[in-house]
CSV table of C-alpha atoms in Angstrom, one decimal:
chain,number,residue,atom,x,y,z
L,5,UNK,CA,264.3,1.6,174.5
L,6,UNK,CA,265.3,-2.0,173.3
L,7,UNK,CA,269.2,-0.4,172.2
L,8,UNK,CA,269.4,0.7,175.7
L,9,UNK,CA,268.1,-2.5,177.1
L,10,UNK,CA,271.4,-4.4,175.2
L,11,UNK,CA,273.8,-2.9,177.3
L,12,UNK,CA,275.4,-4.7,180.0
L,13,UNK,CA,274.4,-3.0,183.7
L,14,UNK,CA,275.7,-3.0,187.3
L,15,UNK,CA,274.7,-1.1,190.1
L,16,UNK,CA,275.1,-1.3,194.1
L,17,UNK,CA,272.3,-3.2,195.4
L,18,UNK,CA,271.9,-2.6,198.6
L,19,UNK,CA,270.5,0.4,200.7
L,20,UNK,CA,272.9,3.3,200.8
L,21,UNK,CA,275.0,3.4,204.3
L,22,UNK,CA,277.0,1.3,206.3
L,23,UNK,CA,276.2,-2.5,207.0
L,24,UNK,CA,277.7,-5.5,207.7
L,25,UNK,CA,277.4,-6.6,204.0
L,26,UNK,CA,276.8,-4.8,200.4
L,27,UNK,CA,276.0,-6.4,197.5
L,28,UNK,CA,277.5,-5.0,193.8
L,29,UNK,CA,275.0,-6.9,190.9
L,30,UNK,CA,275.7,-7.0,187.1
L,31,UNK,CA,273.5,-7.8,184.3
L,32,UNK,CA,274.2,-8.6,180.9
L,33,UNK,CA,275.1,-10.8,178.0
L,34,UNK,CA,278.3,-13.3,178.5
L,35,UNK,CA,279.5,-12.2,181.9
L,36,UNK,CA,282.1,-15.6,182.4
L,37,UNK,CA,285.3,-13.2,181.5
L,38,UNK,CA,284.1,-10.5,183.5
L,39,UNK,CA,283.3,-12.5,186.3
L,40,UNK,CA,286.7,-14.6,186.1
L,41,UNK,CA,288.6,-10.9,185.9
L,42,UNK,CA,287.0,-9.6,188.8
L,43,UNK,CA,287.3,-12.6,191.1
L,44,UNK,CA,290.4,-14.1,190.1
L,45,UNK,CA,289.0,-17.4,189.7
L,46,UNK,CA,286.6,-19.6,187.6
L,47,UNK,CA,282.8,-19.7,189.2
L,48,UNK,CA,280.9,-22.6,189.0
L,49,UNK,CA,277.1,-21.5,188.4
L,50,UNK,CA,274.5,-20.9,191.1
L,51,UNK,CA,277.6,-21.6,193.9
L,52,UNK,CA,279.0,-19.3,196.4
L,53,UNK,CA,282.3,-19.0,196.0
L,54,UNK,CA,284.9,-17.1,198.6
L,55,UNK,CA,287.6,-15.0,197.4
L,56,UNK,CA,288.9,-11.6,196.6
L,57,UNK,CA,287.7,-8.9,194.4
L,58,UNK,CA,289.7,-7.1,192.1
L,59,UNK,CA,290.3,-4.0,190.4
L,60,UNK,CA,291.9,-3.3,187.1
L,61,UNK,CA,295.1,-3.4,188.1
L,62,UNK,CA,294.5,-7.0,190.0
L,63,UNK,CA,295.0,-5.6,193.5
L,64,UNK,CA,292.7,-6.8,196.3
L,65,UNK,CA,289.5,-4.4,197.1
L,66,UNK,CA,288.0,-6.7,199.2
L,67,UNK,CA,287.5,-10.0,200.1
L,68,UNK,CA,283.6,-12.0,200.3
L,69,UNK,CA,281.3,-14.1,198.2
L,70,UNK,CA,280.7,-14.1,194.4
L,71,UNK,CA,277.9,-15.8,192.6
L,72,UNK,CA,277.5,-16.2,189.3
L,73,UNK,CA,273.6,-16.8,187.7
L,74,UNK,CA,274.3,-18.0,184.1
L,75,UNK,CA,270.8,-17.1,181.6
L,76,UNK,CA,268.4,-17.8,181.5
L,77,UNK,CA,268.2,-18.8,185.0
L,78,UNK,CA,268.5,-15.7,186.9
L,79,UNK,CA,266.3,-12.9,187.9
L,80,UNK,CA,266.8,-11.0,184.9
L,81,UNK,CA,267.1,-13.8,182.5
L,82,UNK,CA,270.3,-12.7,181.8
L,83,UNK,CA,273.8,-13.6,182.9
L,84,UNK,CA,274.0,-12.2,186.3
L,85,UNK,CA,276.9,-11.8,188.8
L,86,UNK,CA,276.5,-11.0,192.3
L,87,UNK,CA,279.5,-9.8,194.8
L,88,UNK,CA,278.9,-9.7,198.2
L,89,UNK,CA,281.2,-7.5,200.1
L,90,UNK,CA,281.9,-5.7,203.5
L,91,UNK,CA,279.1,-3.2,203.5
L,92,UNK,CA,281.1,0.3,203.6
L,93,UNK,CA,279.9,2.9,201.2
L,94,UNK,CA,283.7,3.6,199.8
L,95,UNK,CA,284.5,-0.1,199.4
L,96,UNK,CA,281.0,-1.1,197.2
L,97,UNK,CA,281.6,2.2,195.3
L,98,UNK,CA,285.2,0.9,194.7
L,99,UNK,CA,283.9,-2.5,193.9
L,100,UNK,CA,281.1,-1.0,191.3
L,101,UNK,CA,283.8,1.4,189.6
L,102,UNK,CA,286.5,-1.9,189.4
L,103,UNK,CA,283.8,-3.7,187.6
L,104,UNK,CA,283.0,-1.3,185.0
L,105,UNK,CA,287.1,-0.3,184.7
L,106,UNK,CA,287.5,-4.2,184.2
L,107,UNK,CA,284.8,-4.6,181.9
L,108,UNK,CA,285.7,-1.8,179.4
L,109,UNK,CA,289.5,-3.7,179.8
L,110,UNK,CA,288.1,-6.9,178.4
L,111,UNK,CA,286.1,-4.9,175.6
L,112,UNK,CA,289.7,-2.9,174.5
L,113,UNK,CA,291.3,-6.6,174.4
L,114,UNK,CA,288.8,-8.0,171.9
L,115,UNK,CA,288.0,-10.7,174.2
L,116,UNK,CA,284.5,-10.4,174.6
L,117,UNK,CA,282.4,-7.5,172.8
L,118,UNK,CA,279.1,-8.2,174.5
L,119,UNK,CA,280.8,-6.3,177.7
L,120,UNK,CA,280.7,-2.9,175.6
L,121,UNK,CA,278.9,-0.2,176.9
L,122,UNK,CA,279.0,-1.6,180.6
L,123,UNK,CA,277.4,1.2,182.8
L,124,UNK,CA,275.7,1.9,185.7
L,125,UNK,CA,272.1,0.8,186.3
L,126,UNK,CA,269.1,3.2,186.0
L,127,UNK,CA,266.4,3.1,189.0
L,128,UNK,CA,264.6,-0.4,188.5
L,129,UNK,CA,266.0,-1.4,185.3
L,130,UNK,CA,267.3,-4.8,186.9
L,131,UNK,CA,263.5,-5.5,187.4
L,132,UNK,CA,262.6,-3.8,184.3
L,133,UNK,CA,264.8,-6.4,182.4
L,134,UNK,CA,263.1,-9.2,184.4
L,135,UNK,CA,259.7,-8.1,183.1
L,136,UNK,CA,261.2,-7.3,179.3
L,137,UNK,CA,262.7,-11.1,179.3
L,138,UNK,CA,259.6,-12.6,180.5
L,139,UNK,CA,260.7,-13.9,184.3
L,140,UNK,CA,257.9,-11.6,185.7
L,141,UNK,CA,255.1,-10.1,184.5
L,142,UNK,CA,254.3,-6.2,185.3
L,143,UNK,CA,251.8,-6.6,188.3
L,144,UNK,CA,255.0,-9.1,190.0
L,145,UNK,CA,257.4,-6.5,189.0
L,146,UNK,CA,255.3,-3.5,191.2
L,147,UNK,CA,254.8,-6.0,193.7
L,148,UNK,CA,259.1,-6.3,194.2
L,149,UNK,CA,258.7,-2.3,195.1
L,150,UNK,CA,255.6,-2.4,196.9
L,151,UNK,CA,257.0,-5.7,199.3
L,152,UNK,CA,260.2,-2.9,199.6
L,153,UNK,CA,258.0,-0.2,200.7
L,154,UNK,CA,255.6,-1.9,202.6
L,155,UNK,CA,254.9,-0.1,206.1
L,156,UNK,CA,252.7,-2.8,207.7
L,157,UNK,CA,253.1,-6.4,208.2
L,158,UNK,CA,249.6,-7.0,206.3
L,159,UNK,CA,250.7,-5.0,203.4
L,160,UNK,CA,253.9,-7.1,203.1
L,161,UNK,CA,252.2,-9.9,203.0
L,162,UNK,CA,249.9,-8.7,200.1
L,163,UNK,CA,253.0,-7.7,198.3
L,164,UNK,CA,254.3,-11.1,198.6
L,165,UNK,CA,251.2,-12.8,196.9
L,166,UNK,CA,251.1,-10.4,194.3
L,167,UNK,CA,255.2,-11.2,193.7
L,168,UNK,CA,254.3,-15.1,193.8
L,169,UNK,CA,251.7,-14.4,191.0
L,170,UNK,CA,248.3,-14.4,193.0
L,171,UNK,CA,247.1,-11.4,191.4
L,172,UNK,CA,248.3,-12.0,188.2
L,173,UNK,CA,246.9,-15.4,188.2
L,174,UNK,CA,243.4,-13.9,189.0
L,175,UNK,CA,244.0,-11.8,185.8
L,176,UNK,CA,245.3,-14.0,183.6
L,177,UNK,CA,242.2,-16.4,184.2
L,178,UNK,CA,240.1,-13.5,183.8
L,179,UNK,CA,241.6,-12.7,180.1
L,180,UNK,CA,241.5,-16.6,178.9
L,181,UNK,CA,237.7,-16.7,179.7
L,182,UNK,CA,237.3,-13.3,178.1
L,183,UNK,CA,239.4,-14.6,175.0
L,184,UNK,CA,236.9,-18.1,175.1
L,185,UNK,CA,233.9,-15.7,174.7
L,186,UNK,CA,235.3,-13.3,172.2
L,187,UNK,CA,236.2,-16.2,169.7
L,188,UNK,CA,232.8,-17.4,170.0
L,189,UNK,CA,231.7,-13.9,169.4
L,190,UNK,CA,234.0,-13.6,166.6
L,191,UNK,CA,233.1,-16.8,165.0
L,192,UNK,CA,229.1,-15.8,164.7
L,193,UNK,CA,230.2,-12.6,162.5
L,194,UNK,CA,230.9,-15.2,159.5
L,195,UNK,CA,227.1,-16.7,160.3
L,196,UNK,CA,225.0,-13.6,160.5
L,197,UNK,CA,221.8,-15.1,159.5
L,198,UNK,CA,222.1,-17.8,162.8
L,199,UNK,CA,224.2,-15.4,165.4
L,200,UNK,CA,221.5,-15.2,168.2
L,201,UNK,CA,220.8,-18.6,168.1
L,202,UNK,CA,224.5,-19.6,168.1
L,203,UNK,CA,224.9,-17.6,170.8
L,204,UNK,CA,222.0,-18.6,172.8
L,205,UNK,CA,222.9,-22.4,172.6
L,206,UNK,CA,226.6,-21.3,173.5
L,207,UNK,CA,225.3,-19.7,176.7
L,208,UNK,CA,227.3,-16.2,175.9
L,209,UNK,CA,225.3,-14.5,178.0
L,210,UNK,CA,226.1,-16.8,180.7
L,211,UNK,CA,229.6,-16.5,179.9
L,212,UNK,CA,229.3,-13.0,180.0
L,213,UNK,CA,227.5,-12.6,183.5
L,214,UNK,CA,230.3,-15.1,184.8
L,215,UNK,CA,233.0,-12.6,183.8
L,216,UNK,CA,231.1,-9.5,185.2
L,217,UNK,CA,230.6,-11.1,188.6
L,218,UNK,CA,234.3,-12.5,188.5
L,219,UNK,CA,235.6,-8.9,187.9
L,220,UNK,CA,233.5,-7.0,190.6
L,221,UNK,CA,234.8,-10.2,192.9
L,222,UNK,CA,238.4,-8.9,192.1
L,223,UNK,CA,237.8,-5.3,191.9
L,224,UNK,CA,236.8,-5.3,195.5
L,225,UNK,CA,239.9,-7.3,196.4
L,226,UNK,CA,242.3,-5.2,194.2
L,227,UNK,CA,240.7,-1.8,196.3
L,228,UNK,CA,241.4,-3.7,199.6
L,229,UNK,CA,245.2,-4.1,198.6
L,230,UNK,CA,245.2,-0.6,197.3
L,231,UNK,CA,244.3,0.6,201.0
L,232,UNK,CA,246.9,-1.7,202.2
L,233,UNK,CA,249.7,0.2,199.8
L,234,UNK,CA,248.5,3.6,200.0
L,235,UNK,CA,246.5,3.9,203.3
L,236,UNK,CA,244.6,6.5,204.3
L,237,UNK,CA,245.2,10.2,204.9
L,238,UNK,CA,243.5,11.7,208.3
L,239,UNK,CA,244.2,15.3,209.2
L,240,UNK,CA,243.1,16.3,212.5
L,241,UNK,CA,241.5,20.2,212.5
L,242,UNK,CA,239.8,21.9,215.3
L,243,UNK,CA,240.3,25.5,217.4
L,244,UNK,CA,243.2,25.3,219.7
L,245,UNK,CA,243.3,23.8,223.0
L,246,UNK,CA,240.5,21.1,221.5
L,247,UNK,CA,242.9,18.1,222.2
L,248,UNK,CA,244.0,17.7,218.7
L,249,UNK,CA,247.9,16.6,219.4
L,250,UNK,CA,246.1,14.6,222.6
L,251,UNK,CA,244.4,12.3,220.1
L,252,UNK,CA,247.6,11.9,217.6
L,253,UNK,CA,249.4,10.6,220.8
L,254,UNK,CA,246.8,8.5,221.5
L,255,UNK,CA,246.4,6.9,218.4
L,256,UNK,CA,250.0,6.4,217.9
L,257,UNK,CA,250.6,5.2,221.3
L,258,UNK,CA,253.6,7.8,221.6
L,259,UNK,CA,254.2,11.2,222.4
L,260,UNK,CA,255.0,12.8,219.3
L,261,UNK,CA,253.5,16.2,219.7
L,262,UNK,CA,253.7,18.6,222.1
L,263,UNK,CA,250.5,19.1,224.7
L,264,UNK,CA,250.4,22.0,226.8
L,265,UNK,CA,247.3,24.5,227.9
L,266,UNK,CA,248.9,27.3,225.7
L,267,UNK,CA,246.6,27.8,222.9
L,268,UNK,CA,248.7,28.0,219.7
L,269,UNK,CA,251.2,25.4,221.0
L,270,UNK,CA,251.1,23.6,217.3
L,271,UNK,CA,252.7,25.7,214.9
L,272,UNK,CA,252.9,23.2,212.0
L,273,UNK,CA,251.8,20.1,210.8
L,274,UNK,CA,252.8,16.8,212.7
L,275,UNK,CA,252.3,13.7,211.1
L,276,UNK,CA,252.8,9.9,212.0
L,277,UNK,CA,251.6,6.7,210.3
L,278,UNK,CA,249.9,3.9,212.2
L,279,UNK,CA,248.4,1.0,211.3
L,280,UNK,CA,244.6,0.0,212.2
L,281,UNK,CA,244.4,-3.7,210.7
L,282,UNK,CA,247.0,-3.5,208.9
L,283,UNK,CA,246.0,-0.7,206.9
L,284,UNK,CA,248.3,2.3,207.2
L,285,UNK,CA,246.9,5.3,208.2
L,286,UNK,CA,248.5,8.8,208.1
L,287,UNK,CA,247.2,10.5,210.9
L,288,UNK,CA,248.1,14.5,210.4
L,289,UNK,CA,247.5,17.1,213.4
L,290,UNK,CA,247.4,20.8,212.5
L,291,UNK,CA,247.5,24.0,213.9
L,292,UNK,CA,244.4,25.3,215.8
L,293,UNK,CA,242.5,27.3,213.3
L,294,UNK,CA,241.3,30.8,214.8
L,295,UNK,CA,242.1,34.5,213.6
L,296,UNK,CA,245.6,35.2,214.5
L,297,UNK,CA,247.9,38.2,214.3
L,298,UNK,CA,251.2,35.8,214.9
L,299,UNK,CA,253.3,35.3,211.5
L,300,UNK,CA,254.6,32.1,212.6
L,301,UNK,CA,251.1,30.9,213.4
L,302,UNK,CA,249.0,32.0,210.4
L,303,UNK,CA,251.4,30.3,208.5
L,304,UNK,CA,250.9,27.0,210.1
L,305,UNK,CA,246.9,28.0,209.8
L,306,UNK,CA,247.5,27.8,206.1
L,307,UNK,CA,249.6,24.5,206.0
L,308,UNK,CA,246.4,23.3,208.2
L,309,UNK,CA,244.2,23.7,205.7
L,310,UNK,CA,246.5,23.0,202.9
L,311,UNK,CA,246.2,19.8,204.5
L,312,UNK,CA,242.5,19.6,204.9
L,313,UNK,CA,242.0,20.0,201.3
L,314,UNK,CA,244.3,16.9,200.6
L,315,UNK,CA,242.7,14.7,203.4
L,316,UNK,CA,240.9,11.4,202.8
L,317,UNK,CA,239.3,12.0,206.0
L,318,UNK,CA,239.2,15.1,208.5
L,319,UNK,CA,238.4,14.6,212.2
L,320,UNK,CA,236.5,17.8,213.3
L,321,UNK,CA,237.3,18.1,217.0
L,322,UNK,CA,235.3,20.0,219.3
L,323,UNK,CA,236.0,20.7,223.2
L,324,UNK,CA,233.2,19.1,225.2
L,325,UNK,CA,234.0,21.6,228.3
L,326,UNK,CA,233.3,24.4,226.2
L,327,UNK,CA,230.4,23.5,224.1
L,328,UNK,CA,228.4,25.8,226.5
L,329,UNK,CA,230.3,29.2,225.6
L,330,UNK,CA,228.8,30.9,222.8
L,331,UNK,CA,231.8,32.5,221.3
L,332,UNK,CA,233.6,29.1,221.0
L,333,UNK,CA,229.9,27.4,219.3
L,334,UNK,CA,230.3,30.5,216.7
L,335,UNK,CA,234.0,29.7,216.2
L,336,UNK,CA,233.2,26.4,216.0
L,337,UNK,CA,230.3,27.2,213.4
L,338,UNK,CA,232.6,29.7,211.5
L,339,UNK,CA,235.2,26.5,211.0
L,340,UNK,CA,231.9,24.3,209.7
L,341,UNK,CA,231.1,26.6,207.3
L,342,UNK,CA,234.8,27.0,206.0
L,343,UNK,CA,235.3,23.0,205.7
L,344,UNK,CA,232.2,22.4,203.8
L,345,UNK,CA,233.4,25.2,201.2
L,346,UNK,CA,236.7,23.7,200.8
L,347,UNK,CA,235.3,19.9,201.0
L,348,UNK,CA,231.9,20.6,199.4
L,349,UNK,CA,230.9,16.6,199.6
L,350,UNK,CA,234.3,15.2,198.2
L,351,UNK,CA,235.9,14.6,201.9
L,352,UNK,CA,234.1,12.6,204.8
L,353,UNK,CA,234.3,15.1,208.1
L,354,UNK,CA,233.5,13.1,211.4
L,355,UNK,CA,232.8,15.4,214.5
L,356,UNK,CA,234.7,14.3,217.3
L,357,UNK,CA,233.6,15.4,221.0
L,358,UNK,CA,236.8,15.4,223.1
L,359,UNK,CA,237.0,15.3,226.6
L,360,UNK,CA,234.4,13.3,227.4
L,361,UNK,CA,236.1,12.4,230.8
L,362,UNK,CA,235.7,16.1,232.2
L,363,UNK,CA,232.0,16.5,231.8
L,364,UNK,CA,229.0,15.1,233.5
L,365,UNK,CA,226.9,14.7,230.1
L,366,UNK,CA,228.4,14.7,227.1
L,367,UNK,CA,224.9,15.4,225.4
L,368,UNK,CA,223.7,14.2,221.8
L,369,UNK,CA,225.8,15.7,219.3
L,370,UNK,CA,226.0,14.1,216.1
L,371,UNK,CA,229.9,12.2,215.8
L,372,UNK,CA,231.7,10.0,218.1
L,373,UNK,CA,232.5,11.3,221.9
L,374,UNK,CA,235.5,9.8,222.8
L,375,UNK,CA,238.8,11.1,225.7
L,376,UNK,CA,242.2,11.3,223.8
L,377,UNK,CA,243.5,11.4,227.6
L,378,UNK,CA,241.8,8.3,229.0
L,379,UNK,CA,241.5,6.9,225.5
L,380,UNK,CA,237.7,6.0,225.9
L,381,UNK,CA,236.0,5.9,222.2
L,382,UNK,CA,239.0,5.4,220.6
L,383,UNK,CA,238.2,2.0,219.5
L,384,UNK,CA,234.9,3.4,217.8
L,385,UNK,CA,237.0,6.0,215.9
L,386,UNK,CA,239.3,3.3,214.5
L,387,UNK,CA,236.3,1.5,213.4
L,388,UNK,CA,234.9,4.5,211.7
L,389,UNK,CA,238.1,5.6,209.9
L,390,UNK,CA,238.4,1.7,208.8
L,391,UNK,CA,234.8,2.1,207.6
L,392,UNK,CA,234.7,5.1,205.7
L,393,UNK,CA,237.9,4.0,203.9
L,394,UNK,CA,236.1,1.0,202.8
L,395,UNK,CA,238.5,-1.6,204.4
L,396,UNK,CA,236.3,-5.0,205.1
L,397,UNK,CA,238.1,-7.5,207.0
L,398,UNK,CA,241.2,-8.2,205.7
L,399,UNK,CA,240.7,-12.2,203.9
L,400,UNK,CA,244.0,-14.2,203.6
L,401,UNK,CA,243.6,-14.1,199.7
L,402,UNK,CA,243.8,-9.9,199.5
L,403,UNK,CA,246.9,-9.2,197.3
L,404,UNK,CA,248.8,-5.6,196.9
L,405,UNK,CA,247.4,-3.4,193.9
L,406,UNK,CA,247.6,-0.1,192.6
L,407,UNK,CA,245.7,2.8,191.6
L,408,UNK,CA,246.4,2.2,188.1
L,409,UNK,CA,245.3,-1.7,188.3
L,410,UNK,CA,241.8,-0.1,189.8
L,411,UNK,CA,241.5,1.9,186.7
L,412,UNK,CA,241.8,-0.6,184.5
L,413,UNK,CA,239.7,-3.1,186.3
L,414,UNK,CA,237.2,-0.5,186.4
L,415,UNK,CA,237.2,0.1,182.7
L,416,UNK,CA,237.0,-3.9,182.2
L,417,UNK,CA,233.6,-3.5,183.7
L,418,UNK,CA,232.4,-0.6,182.2
L,419,UNK,CA,233.1,-2.5,178.5
L,420,UNK,CA,231.5,-5.8,180.0
L,421,UNK,CA,228.6,-3.4,181.0
L,422,UNK,CA,228.3,-2.4,177.6
L,423,UNK,CA,228.5,-5.5,175.9
L,424,UNK,CA,225.7,-7.0,178.2
L,425,UNK,CA,223.8,-4.3,176.5
L,426,UNK,CA,224.7,-5.1,173.3
L,427,UNK,CA,224.3,-8.9,173.6
L,428,UNK,CA,221.0,-8.4,174.9
L,429,UNK,CA,219.6,-6.4,172.1
L,430,UNK,CA,219.0,-8.7,169.3
L,431,UNK,CA,218.6,-5.3,167.0
L,432,UNK,CA,221.8,-4.3,167.9
L,433,UNK,CA,225.1,-4.8,166.3
L,434,UNK,CA,227.6,-7.8,167.0
L,435,UNK,CA,230.2,-5.6,165.9
L,436,UNK,CA,230.2,-3.4,168.7
L,437,UNK,CA,229.6,-6.4,171.0
L,438,UNK,CA,232.9,-7.7,169.7
L,439,UNK,CA,235.0,-4.4,170.1
L,440,UNK,CA,233.9,-3.8,174.0
L,441,UNK,CA,235.0,-7.6,174.2
L,442,UNK,CA,238.3,-6.6,173.0
L,443,UNK,CA,238.5,-3.3,174.6
L,444,UNK,CA,238.0,-5.2,178.1
L,445,UNK,CA,240.5,-7.8,177.1
L,446,UNK,CA,242.8,-4.9,176.5
L,447,UNK,CA,242.7,-3.3,179.5
L,448,UNK,CA,243.3,-6.4,181.5
L,449,UNK,CA,246.2,-6.9,180.0
L,450,UNK,CA,247.5,-3.5,180.8
L,451,UNK,CA,247.8,-4.7,184.2
L,452,UNK,CA,250.3,-7.8,183.6
L,453,UNK,CA,251.8,-5.4,180.7
L,454,UNK,CA,250.9,-7.9,177.9
L,455,UNK,CA,249.2,-4.8,176.6
L,456,UNK,CA,251.3,-1.1,177.2
L,457,UNK,CA,253.3,1.5,176.2
L,458,UNK,CA,256.9,2.4,176.9
L,459,UNK,CA,255.7,5.5,178.5
L,460,UNK,CA,254.0,3.5,181.3
L,461,UNK,CA,257.1,1.3,181.8
L,462,UNK,CA,259.2,4.5,181.9
L,463,UNK,CA,256.9,5.7,184.7
L,464,UNK,CA,256.8,2.3,186.8
L,465,UNK,CA,260.3,1.5,186.9
L,466,UNK,CA,261.4,4.9,187.8
L,467,UNK,CA,260.1,4.8,191.2
L,468,UNK,CA,262.1,1.9,191.8
L,469,UNK,CA,265.3,1.8,194.1
L,470,UNK,CA,269.0,1.5,191.8
L,471,UNK,CA,269.7,-1.5,191.9
L,472,UNK,CA,266.4,-3.9,191.9
């Protein structure tokens, strides 16, 4: 792994397709000869310079801005060269190929051996080098990808906070407090006859309790951040013509799904991501659940059940205008039974009674009454979805977080709980207390990357876009 990160790398750093401007980025050691050969001029550090970009034969490919960032004052911590050209895919690919060819020429001439092996970067390799060179920690590196992928304004702002180091700062403060407590406990191991009095006088229990309270607060905030990043998956299910497509359209505020009086109009899943208080909600409309001899409809119903099994919340839609029909009620009961079998307590199911605008007395069925047609009851449904997801009104300090962060913080919480038990048990072993604190620190360090594996790094950075 270390050898791979010694190679100079280059990549197109802007999105695929045509655009006004495109960027080719290079990172490595001692890039001055490459910059001068490609640009045909000496570049001043961190100053934009306009001119031609040359190929290996000295012919101009394009004209644009070049910026040279000498190490260590760059994103990756290495020398970085950025070439801002016109954003045509062919132009950028020519420029990238020429950069690599020019680098090979310089190496062959013996002028700059550090350019040997100049190659196209792997996904996320620029950010990975920034992490490995200490420019950012792992949580900040992940925040870069989360900022790019943010689907709501709240998610983007939270990712920006994480990128600025807000989340890492909380983790580092926790780690420092934990280290202080570990030092205290480790010191007592040399004086076993005085360990209890020593720890009591230093208020070790108070320090540990304070740590536990802080971890609880950080974990709650991280759960909010994970919701902003990942959102919730909501599946609308029910019999044909219950108004599932109308409900999707009403929640989305657009005519996304075809709505007709013909049963079985929806043959397959229709998905749309909306936002409620900044939380992404992935709403999926499915084919009506019923017995069918139509082969296409049967496939759609199978897909509907597949979606239901992966849902975070299922909206079981009922038609109030048919609630007095015995056959309809029997079919609804059969669907309810299948939902109970497929989702045995794992996924919340909200009963939605639709078409309240078309009946005189809605009744007192458990669930929510609404009208997808008029919008009555939609606000109550939105509030219910957020409550089931565990969302609280977003404080300004929420930062984006991932499932691995939540899992690490949960392990910290568990280790501190065991440590608390050992500290209260005067007859217990101080070695066990020290070990639980060590494991808690390791779990914290996984978040920022101080304590992690190469396999985890490979998984994280492989999901980045190329050039970032």
